[in-house]
Amino acid sequence: MTEKQTTINPSALALVPFGFFLCLFIGTGIYFSTQNVDFAFYQLPATIAVLPAIVLAVLMSKEKLNTAIGQFIEGVSHRDITAMCLIYLLAGAFSAVAKATGGVDATVNLGLAVLPSSLILPGLFLISAFIATAMGTSMGTIAAVAPVALGIAQTTGIDSALMAGVVLSGAMFGDNLSIISDTTIAATRSQGCHMKDKFRENVKIAVPAALVVLVIFFFANEVTQAPVAGEIDWLAVLPYMTILVLAVSGMNVFVVLSLGIVFAGVVGIAQTPDYSLMAFSKDIYAGFGNMQEIFLLSLLIGGLAELMRQQGGLAFVTDKLSRLIMARADKAAEKGSPRASEAGIALLVSLTNMCTANNTVAIIVAGGVAKKLATQHDVAPKRSASLLDIFSCVIQGLLPYGAQALLLGSIFELSPLSVVSQSYYCFLLAIAAAFAIARSKGQHGTH
């Protein structure tokens, strides 16, 4: 197996199944949208749309059938996929238990009491950003904040898709800047720079984008119903406050969510006469069930991505694209400009992220080529690390089949496309980063 992995030949054909899936899923949704069908993107569930693509990928494999299926299973069981799925389950369970025990309503009332009507959206963006920066994970942040954000949206009449976009924007902003994020660790290690240097480089690009998005959210903050905060049940709020404090303290996201589930259940049993241990266990199971669609889709996408990798799809993206980029970067370097190299790093990690739907994996895959480009064409390690992290963040926050959009879509009961269409921060971050590349003039210091 190892020998085969090291001799994978680049193949554009290996990308066809993934394109087939996107055409089925997005194309069907667009068609039904033009027909004014309600819930257009739910007419063909993504978990069903991906099945023909998987069959096609297996049939296209040059390996024996059992080997191809084994490769698919290897992708399904990848540790990153497993970790995402566990977060889905724990997030679903916590949300269900907190809702059943009054924790969501109590926290919504607290939020309405603390945040002025005109600052609900900017406030939730900053809260999400702060938690994500402290936790180092956008998924854990979404799991903690989304249920409360949904409750506030329903109470105030704010568009649910816009509210989901606010949470996604804040989570991606914080995850991108956090020094304990997987993406930061992968980017700095692959490029050989210090985290603090990469952080400073990131701030120059990310903060201006965040300031603009705060202004957008301020003016988009149309409250159609006067929010009336009910009486705050402080005991019911405690589970939420606990997981936020634990998250900010840097505790592992799995431990945070598990403790949150137990604490919410204990509070429910303590203060609700008819809430029993059996009801608590049923709510946990119901929460698991609420995550069934995205759980299955993440597993299937992971398997499809591994089949593409084994058949040379990712090698095609990295190898062929890197040759094209290198050639153009060499010409640009003769003129004393690193722009082509920086744009190449951005394009490389973006395309890789589209194929893997995982920003950390995308950085790891593209990191070697990015390092080579940076070394040869006058790009500082901190700059290449920053670009890797930024553009993987941009793409991850705009993928309708990415884990973040799927989780928010499940919690808000929205199409993932509706969620990413409101991810204003990711759009603005892409513009800010492109502008920074256009103004690039050479080494931005050494590490």
Coordinates of C-alpha atoms in Angstrom, one line a residue:
M1 CA 0.0 0.0 0.0
T2 CA 2.8 2.4 0.9
E3 CA 4.6 1.8 -2.4
K4 CA 1.4 2.5 -4.4
Q5 CA 0.8 5.7 -2.4
T6 CA 4.2 7.0 -3.3
T7 CA 3.8 6.3 -7.1
I8 CA 0.4 7.8 -7.7
N9 CA 0.2 9.3 -11.2
P10 CA -1.6 12.6 -11.6
S11 CA -4.9 12.2 -13.4
A12 CA -7.5 14.9 -14.2
L13 CA -10.0 12.1 -14.9
A14 CA -10.0 11.2 -11.2
L15 CA -11.7 14.5 -10.5
V16 CA -14.7 13.6 -12.7
P17 CA -16.7 11.8 -10.0
F18 CA -16.4 14.8 -7.7
G19 CA -17.6 17.2 -10.4
F20 CA -20.5 14.8 -11.1
F21 CA -21.6 15.0 -7.5
L22 CA -21.5 18.9 -7.6
C23 CA -23.4 19.0 -10.8
L24 CA -26.1 16.7 -9.4
F25 CA -26.4 18.4 -6.1
I26 CA -26.1 22.0 -7.1
G27 CA -27.6 21.6 -10.5
T28 CA -30.7 20.0 -9.2
G29 CA -31.1 22.7 -6.6
I30 CA -30.8 25.4 -9.1
Y31 CA -33.3 23.7 -11.5
F32 CA -35.9 23.4 -8.8
S33 CA -35.2 27.0 -7.7
T34 CA -36.1 28.2 -11.2
Q35 CA -39.3 26.2 -10.9
N36 CA -40.1 28.1 -7.6
V37 CA -40.2 24.8 -5.7
D38 CA -39.9 25.3 -1.9
F39 CA -36.8 23.9 -0.3
A40 CA -35.3 23.4 -3.8
F41 CA -31.9 22.2 -2.5
Y42 CA -33.6 19.5 -0.4
Q43 CA -35.4 17.9 -3.3
L44 CA -32.3 15.8 -4.0
P45 CA -30.5 15.3 -0.7
A46 CA -26.8 15.6 -0.9
T47 CA -26.3 12.2 0.8
I48 CA -28.2 10.7 -2.2
A49 CA -26.5 12.9 -4.8
V50 CA -23.0 11.7 -3.7
L51 CA -23.9 8.0 -4.2
P52 CA -23.7 7.9 -8.0
A53 CA -20.4 9.8 -7.8
I54 CA -19.0 7.2 -5.4
V55 CA -20.1 4.3 -7.7
L56 CA -18.5 6.1 -10.6
A57 CA -15.2 6.6 -8.7
V58 CA -15.1 2.9 -7.8
L59 CA -15.8 1.8 -11.4
M60 CA -13.1 4.2 -12.6
S61 CA -10.5 2.7 -10.3
K62 CA -7.8 0.6 -11.9
E63 CA -7.5 -1.5 -8.8
K64 CA -9.5 -4.7 -8.0
L65 CA -13.1 -4.0 -6.8
N66 CA -12.2 -5.1 -3.2
T67 CA -9.2 -2.8 -3.2
A68 CA -11.2 0.2 -4.4
I69 CA -13.9 -0.4 -1.8
G70 CA -11.1 -0.7 0.8
Q71 CA -9.8 2.7 -0.3
F72 CA -13.2 4.2 0.1
I73 CA -13.6 2.7 3.6
E74 CA -10.1 4.1 4.4
G75 CA -11.3 7.6 3.5
V76 CA -14.5 7.1 5.5
S77 CA -12.5 6.2 8.6
H78 CA -10.0 9.0 8.3
R79 CA -9.3 10.5 11.8
D80 CA -10.4 14.0 10.6
I81 CA -13.7 12.7 9.3
T82 CA -14.3 10.7 12.5
A83 CA -13.5 13.7 14.6
M84 CA -16.0 15.9 12.6
C85 CA -18.7 13.2 13.0
L86 CA -18.2 13.0 16.7
I87 CA -18.5 16.8 17.0
Y88 CA -21.8 16.5 15.0
L89 CA -23.2 14.0 17.4
L90 CA -22.1 15.8 20.5
A91 CA -23.3 19.2 19.2
G92 CA -26.7 17.6 18.2
A93 CA -27.1 16.0 21.6
F94 CA -26.2 19.2 23.5
S95 CA -28.5 21.3 21.4
A96 CA -31.4 18.9 21.9
V97 CA -30.9 18.5 25.7
A98 CA -30.4 22.3 26.2
K99 CA -33.6 23.0 24.3
A100 CA -35.6 20.4 26.1
T101 CA -34.4 21.7 29.6
G102 CA -34.9 25.4 28.8
G103 CA -31.3 26.2 28.4
V104 CA -31.6 27.7 24.9
D105 CA -34.6 29.9 25.8
A106 CA -32.8 31.1 28.9
T107 CA -29.6 31.9 27.1
V108 CA -31.6 33.7 24.3
N109 CA -33.3 35.9 27.0
L110 CA -29.8 36.7 28.4
G111 CA -28.5 37.6 25.0
L112 CA -31.5 39.9 24.3
A113 CA -31.0 41.5 27.6
V114 CA -27.3 42.1 27.1
L115 CA -27.1 43.0 23.4
P116 CA -28.9 46.2 22.2
S117 CA -31.2 45.6 19.2
S118 CA -28.9 47.5 16.9
L119 CA -25.9 45.4 17.8
I120 CA -27.3 41.9 17.8
L121 CA -25.5 40.8 14.6
P122 CA -22.2 42.6 15.2
G123 CA -22.3 41.3 18.8
L124 CA -22.8 37.7 17.8
F125 CA -20.0 38.0 15.2
L126 CA -17.6 39.2 17.9
I127 CA -18.8 36.5 20.4
S128 CA -18.3 33.8 17.8
A129 CA -14.9 35.2 16.8
F130 CA -13.7 35.4 20.4
I131 CA -14.8 31.8 21.2
A132 CA -13.2 30.4 18.0
T133 CA -10.0 32.2 18.6
A134 CA -9.8 30.8 22.1
M135 CA -10.9 27.3 21.1
G136 CA -9.0 27.1 17.9
T137 CA -12.0 25.3 16.2
S138 CA -14.8 26.8 14.1
M139 CA -16.8 23.6 14.5
G140 CA -16.8 23.7 18.3
T141 CA -17.7 27.4 18.1
I142 CA -20.7 26.8 15.8
A143 CA -21.9 23.9 18.0
A144 CA -21.9 26.2 21.0
V145 CA -23.2 29.4 19.5
A146 CA -25.6 28.4 16.7
P147 CA -28.6 27.2 18.9
V148 CA -28.6 30.5 20.8
A149 CA -28.2 32.5 17.5
L150 CA -31.2 30.6 16.0
G151 CA -33.3 31.4 19.0
I152 CA -32.5 35.1 18.9
A153 CA -33.2 35.1 15.1
Q154 CA -36.6 33.6 15.7
T155 CA -37.4 36.0 18.5
T156 CA -36.3 39.1 16.7
G157 CA -37.4 38.3 13.2
I158 CA -33.9 38.5 11.8
D159 CA -33.4 36.4 8.7
S160 CA -32.2 32.9 9.7
A161 CA -29.8 32.6 6.8
L162 CA -28.2 35.9 7.7
M163 CA -27.9 34.9 11.3
A164 CA -26.2 31.6 10.2
G165 CA -23.9 33.6 8.1
V166 CA -22.9 35.8 11.1
V167 CA -22.0 32.8 13.2
L168 CA -20.1 31.2 10.3
S169 CA -18.2 34.5 9.6
G170 CA -17.2 34.9 13.3
A171 CA -16.2 31.2 13.6
M172 CA -14.0 31.3 10.5
F173 CA -12.4 34.6 11.5
G174 CA -11.5 33.3 14.9
D175 CA -10.3 29.9 13.7
N176 CA -8.1 31.6 11.1
L177 CA -6.4 33.8 13.7
S178 CA -6.2 31.3 16.5
I179 CA -2.6 30.2 17.4
I180 CA -3.9 26.8 18.6
S181 CA -6.0 26.0 15.5
D182 CA -5.1 22.9 13.4
T183 CA -4.8 25.1 10.3
T184 CA -2.4 27.5 12.0
I185 CA -0.2 24.6 13.2
A186 CA -0.2 22.9 9.8
A187 CA 0.6 26.2 8.0
T188 CA 3.4 27.3 10.2
R189 CA 5.0 23.8 10.4
S190 CA 4.9 23.3 6.7
Q191 CA 6.4 26.7 6.0
G192 CA 8.9 26.8 8.8
C193 CA 7.9 30.0 10.6
H194 CA 6.8 31.0 14.1
M195 CA 3.1 31.2 15.0
K196 CA 3.4 34.7 16.3
D197 CA 4.9 35.9 12.9
K198 CA 2.2 34.2 11.0
F199 CA -0.4 35.7 13.3
R200 CA 0.9 39.2 12.7
E201 CA 0.8 38.7 9.0
N202 CA -2.7 37.3 9.2
V203 CA -4.0 40.3 11.2
K204 CA -3.0 42.8 8.5
I205 CA -5.3 41.1 6.1
A206 CA -8.1 39.6 8.3
V207 CA -8.8 42.6 10.6
P208 CA -9.7 45.0 7.8
A209 CA -12.1 42.4 6.4
A210 CA -13.6 41.9 9.8
L211 CA -14.1 45.7 10.3
V212 CA -15.9 46.0 7.0
V213 CA -18.1 43.0 7.8
L214 CA -19.0 44.5 11.2
V215 CA -20.3 47.6 9.4
I216 CA -22.3 45.4 7.0
F217 CA -23.8 43.4 9.9
F218 CA -24.6 46.7 11.7
F219 CA -26.7 48.0 8.8
A220 CA -28.2 44.5 8.0
N221 CA -29.4 44.3 11.6
E222 CA -33.1 44.7 10.8
V223 CA -35.1 43.6 13.8
T224 CA -38.7 43.1 12.6
Q225 CA -40.1 42.2 16.0
A226 CA -39.2 44.2 19.1
P227 CA -37.2 41.8 21.2
V228 CA -38.6 41.3 24.6
A229 CA -36.3 39.5 26.9
G230 CA -38.2 37.2 29.3
E231 CA -37.2 36.4 32.8
I232 CA -33.7 34.9 32.8
D233 CA -33.4 31.5 34.3
W234 CA -29.9 31.6 35.6
L235 CA -29.7 27.9 36.5
A236 CA -30.7 27.0 32.9
V237 CA -28.1 29.4 31.5
L238 CA -25.3 27.8 33.5
P239 CA -24.7 24.9 31.1
Y240 CA -24.1 27.4 28.2
M241 CA -22.0 29.6 30.3
T242 CA -20.0 26.6 31.4
I243 CA -19.1 25.4 27.9
L244 CA -18.2 28.9 26.8
V245 CA -15.9 29.3 29.8
L246 CA -14.3 25.9 29.3
A247 CA -14.0 26.6 25.5
V248 CA -12.2 29.9 26.1
S249 CA -9.9 28.2 28.6
G250 CA -8.7 25.9 25.8
M251 CA -10.2 22.6 26.9
N252 CA -10.7 19.9 24.2
V253 CA -13.9 20.4 22.3
F254 CA -15.1 16.9 22.9
V255 CA -14.7 17.3 26.6
V256 CA -16.4 20.7 26.5
L257 CA -19.5 19.4 24.7
S258 CA -19.7 16.2 26.8
L259 CA -19.6 18.2 30.0
G260 CA -22.2 20.5 28.6
I261 CA -24.6 17.6 27.8
V262 CA -24.2 16.2 31.3
F263 CA -24.6 19.6 33.0
A264 CA -27.7 20.5 30.9
G265 CA -29.3 17.1 31.8
V266 CA -28.5 17.6 35.5
V267 CA -30.1 21.0 35.5
G268 CA -33.2 19.7 33.7
I269 CA -33.6 16.9 36.2
A270 CA -33.1 19.2 39.1
Q271 CA -35.6 21.9 38.2
T272 CA -38.1 20.2 35.9
P273 CA -40.5 17.8 37.8
D274 CA -41.3 15.6 34.8
Y275 CA -37.8 15.5 33.3
S276 CA -36.3 12.2 34.2
L277 CA -33.1 10.3 33.4
M278 CA -35.0 8.4 30.7
A279 CA -36.2 11.7 29.1
F280 CA -32.6 12.9 29.2
S281 CA -31.3 9.8 27.4
K282 CA -34.1 10.1 24.7
D283 CA -33.1 13.7 24.1
I284 CA -29.5 12.7 23.6
Y285 CA -30.6 10.1 21.1
A286 CA -32.9 12.6 19.4
G287 CA -29.9 15.0 19.1
F288 CA -27.9 12.3 17.5
G289 CA -30.7 11.7 15.0
N290 CA -30.9 15.4 14.1
M291 CA -27.3 15.1 12.8
Q292 CA -27.9 12.0 10.7
E293 CA -27.8 13.7 7.2
I294 CA -24.5 15.6 7.7
F295 CA -23.0 12.7 9.6
L296 CA -23.6 10.4 6.6
L297 CA -22.6 13.0 4.0
S298 CA -19.3 13.7 5.8
L299 CA -18.5 10.0 5.8
L300 CA -19.4 9.6 2.1
I301 CA -17.5 12.7 1.1
G302 CA -14.4 11.5 3.0
G303 CA -14.6 8.1 1.1
L304 CA -15.0 9.9 -2.3
A305 CA -12.0 12.2 -1.5
E306 CA -9.8 9.2 -0.7
L307 CA -10.8 7.5 -4.0
M308 CA -9.9 10.6 -5.9
R309 CA -6.6 10.8 -4.1
Q310 CA -5.7 7.2 -4.8
Q311 CA -6.6 7.6 -8.5
G312 CA -4.4 10.7 -8.8
G313 CA -6.9 13.6 -8.6
L314 CA -5.2 15.5 -5.8
A315 CA -1.8 14.7 -7.4
F316 CA -3.1 16.3 -10.6
V317 CA -4.2 19.4 -8.7
T318 CA -0.9 19.8 -6.9
D319 CA 1.6 18.6 -9.5
K320 CA 0.2 19.9 -12.7
L321 CA -0.9 23.2 -11.2
S322 CA 2.5 23.7 -9.4
R323 CA 4.3 23.3 -12.7
L324 CA 2.2 26.0 -14.3
I325 CA 2.6 28.2 -11.3
M326 CA 6.3 27.7 -11.1
A327 CA 6.7 28.7 -14.8
R328 CA 4.8 31.9 -14.3
A329 CA 6.4 32.6 -11.0
D330 CA 9.9 32.3 -12.6
K331 CA 9.0 34.9 -15.2
A332 CA 7.5 37.2 -12.6
A333 CA 10.6 36.7 -10.4
E334 CA 12.8 38.0 -13.2
K335 CA 10.9 41.2 -12.9
G336 CA 11.4 41.3 -9.1
S337 CA 7.7 40.5 -8.2
P338 CA 6.6 37.7 -6.0
R339 CA 2.9 38.1 -6.9
A340 CA 2.7 35.1 -9.2
S341 CA 4.1 32.9 -6.5
E342 CA 1.7 34.2 -3.8
A343 CA -1.3 33.9 -6.2
G344 CA -0.1 30.4 -7.0
I345 CA 0.0 29.4 -3.3
A346 CA -3.5 30.8 -2.9
L347 CA -4.9 29.0 -6.0
L348 CA -3.2 25.7 -5.1
V349 CA -4.6 25.5 -1.5
S350 CA -8.0 26.7 -2.7
L351 CA -8.4 24.0 -5.3
T352 CA -7.1 21.4 -2.9
N353 CA -9.6 22.5 -0.3
M354 CA -12.4 22.2 -2.8
C355 CA -11.4 18.6 -3.5
T356 CA -10.9 17.6 0.2
A357 CA -13.6 19.8 1.9
N358 CA -11.1 20.0 4.8
N359 CA -8.9 23.1 5.3
T360 CA -6.3 21.4 7.5
V361 CA -5.8 18.5 5.0
A362 CA -5.7 21.0 2.2
I363 CA -2.9 22.9 3.9
I364 CA -0.9 19.7 4.5
V365 CA -1.3 18.5 0.9
A366 CA -0.4 21.9 -0.6
G367 CA 2.2 22.9 2.0
G368 CA 5.2 21.2 0.3
V369 CA 4.6 22.9 -3.1
A370 CA 3.9 26.2 -1.3
K371 CA 7.2 26.0 0.6
K372 CA 9.1 25.4 -2.7
L373 CA 7.4 28.3 -4.4
A374 CA 8.1 30.6 -1.4
T375 CA 11.7 29.6 -1.2
Q376 CA 12.4 30.1 -4.9
H377 CA 10.5 33.3 -5.4
D378 CA 11.2 35.7 -2.6
V379 CA 8.2 35.0 -0.4
A380 CA 8.8 35.0 3.4
P381 CA 7.7 31.8 5.3
K382 CA 5.3 33.8 7.4
R383 CA 3.7 35.2 4.3
S384 CA 3.2 31.8 2.6
A385 CA 1.9 30.3 5.9
S386 CA -0.6 33.2 6.2
L387 CA -1.8 32.8 2.6
L388 CA -2.2 29.0 3.0
D389 CA -4.3 29.6 6.1
I390 CA -6.3 32.5 4.7
F391 CA -7.3 30.9 1.4
S392 CA -8.1 27.6 3.0
C393 CA -10.4 29.5 5.4
V394 CA -12.0 31.4 2.6
I395 CA -12.9 28.2 0.6
Q396 CA -13.9 26.2 3.7
G397 CA -16.3 29.0 4.7
L398 CA -17.9 29.0 1.2
L399 CA -18.2 25.3 0.5
P400 CA -21.8 24.1 0.7
Y401 CA -20.5 20.6 1.4
G402 CA -18.0 21.8 4.0
A403 CA -18.5 20.7 7.6
Q404 CA -19.2 24.2 8.9
A405 CA -22.0 24.9 6.4
L406 CA -23.5 21.5 6.9
L407 CA -23.6 21.8 10.7
L408 CA -25.2 25.3 10.5
G409 CA -27.6 24.1 7.9
S410 CA -28.7 21.3 10.1
I411 CA -29.2 23.4 13.2
F412 CA -30.9 26.3 11.4
E413 CA -32.9 23.9 9.1
L414 CA -31.5 25.7 6.0
S415 CA -29.9 24.6 2.8
P416 CA -26.1 24.8 3.2
L417 CA -26.0 27.0 0.1
S418 CA -28.2 29.5 1.9
V419 CA -25.7 29.6 4.7
V420 CA -22.6 30.1 2.7
S421 CA -24.3 32.8 0.6
Q422 CA -24.4 34.9 3.8
S423 CA -20.8 34.2 4.7
Y424 CA -19.8 37.8 4.1
Y425 CA -16.5 37.6 6.1
C426 CA -15.1 34.9 3.8
F427 CA -16.0 36.9 0.7
L428 CA -14.3 40.0 2.1
L429 CA -11.3 38.1 3.4
A430 CA -10.8 36.8 -0.2
I431 CA -10.9 40.4 -1.5
A432 CA -8.6 41.7 1.2
A433 CA -6.1 38.9 0.5
A434 CA -6.2 39.4 -3.2
F435 CA -5.5 43.1 -2.7
A436 CA -2.6 42.3 -0.4
I437 CA -1.1 40.0 -3.1
A438 CA -1.6 42.7 -5.7
R439 CA 0.4 45.1 -3.6
S440 CA 3.1 42.6 -2.7
K441 CA 6.7 43.8 -3.4
G442 CA 9.0 41.1 -2.1
Q443 CA 10.2 39.5 1.1
H444 CA 8.1 40.5 4.1
G445 CA 10.8 39.9 6.6
T446 CA 12.4 36.7 7.7
H447 CA 11.4 34.4 10.5

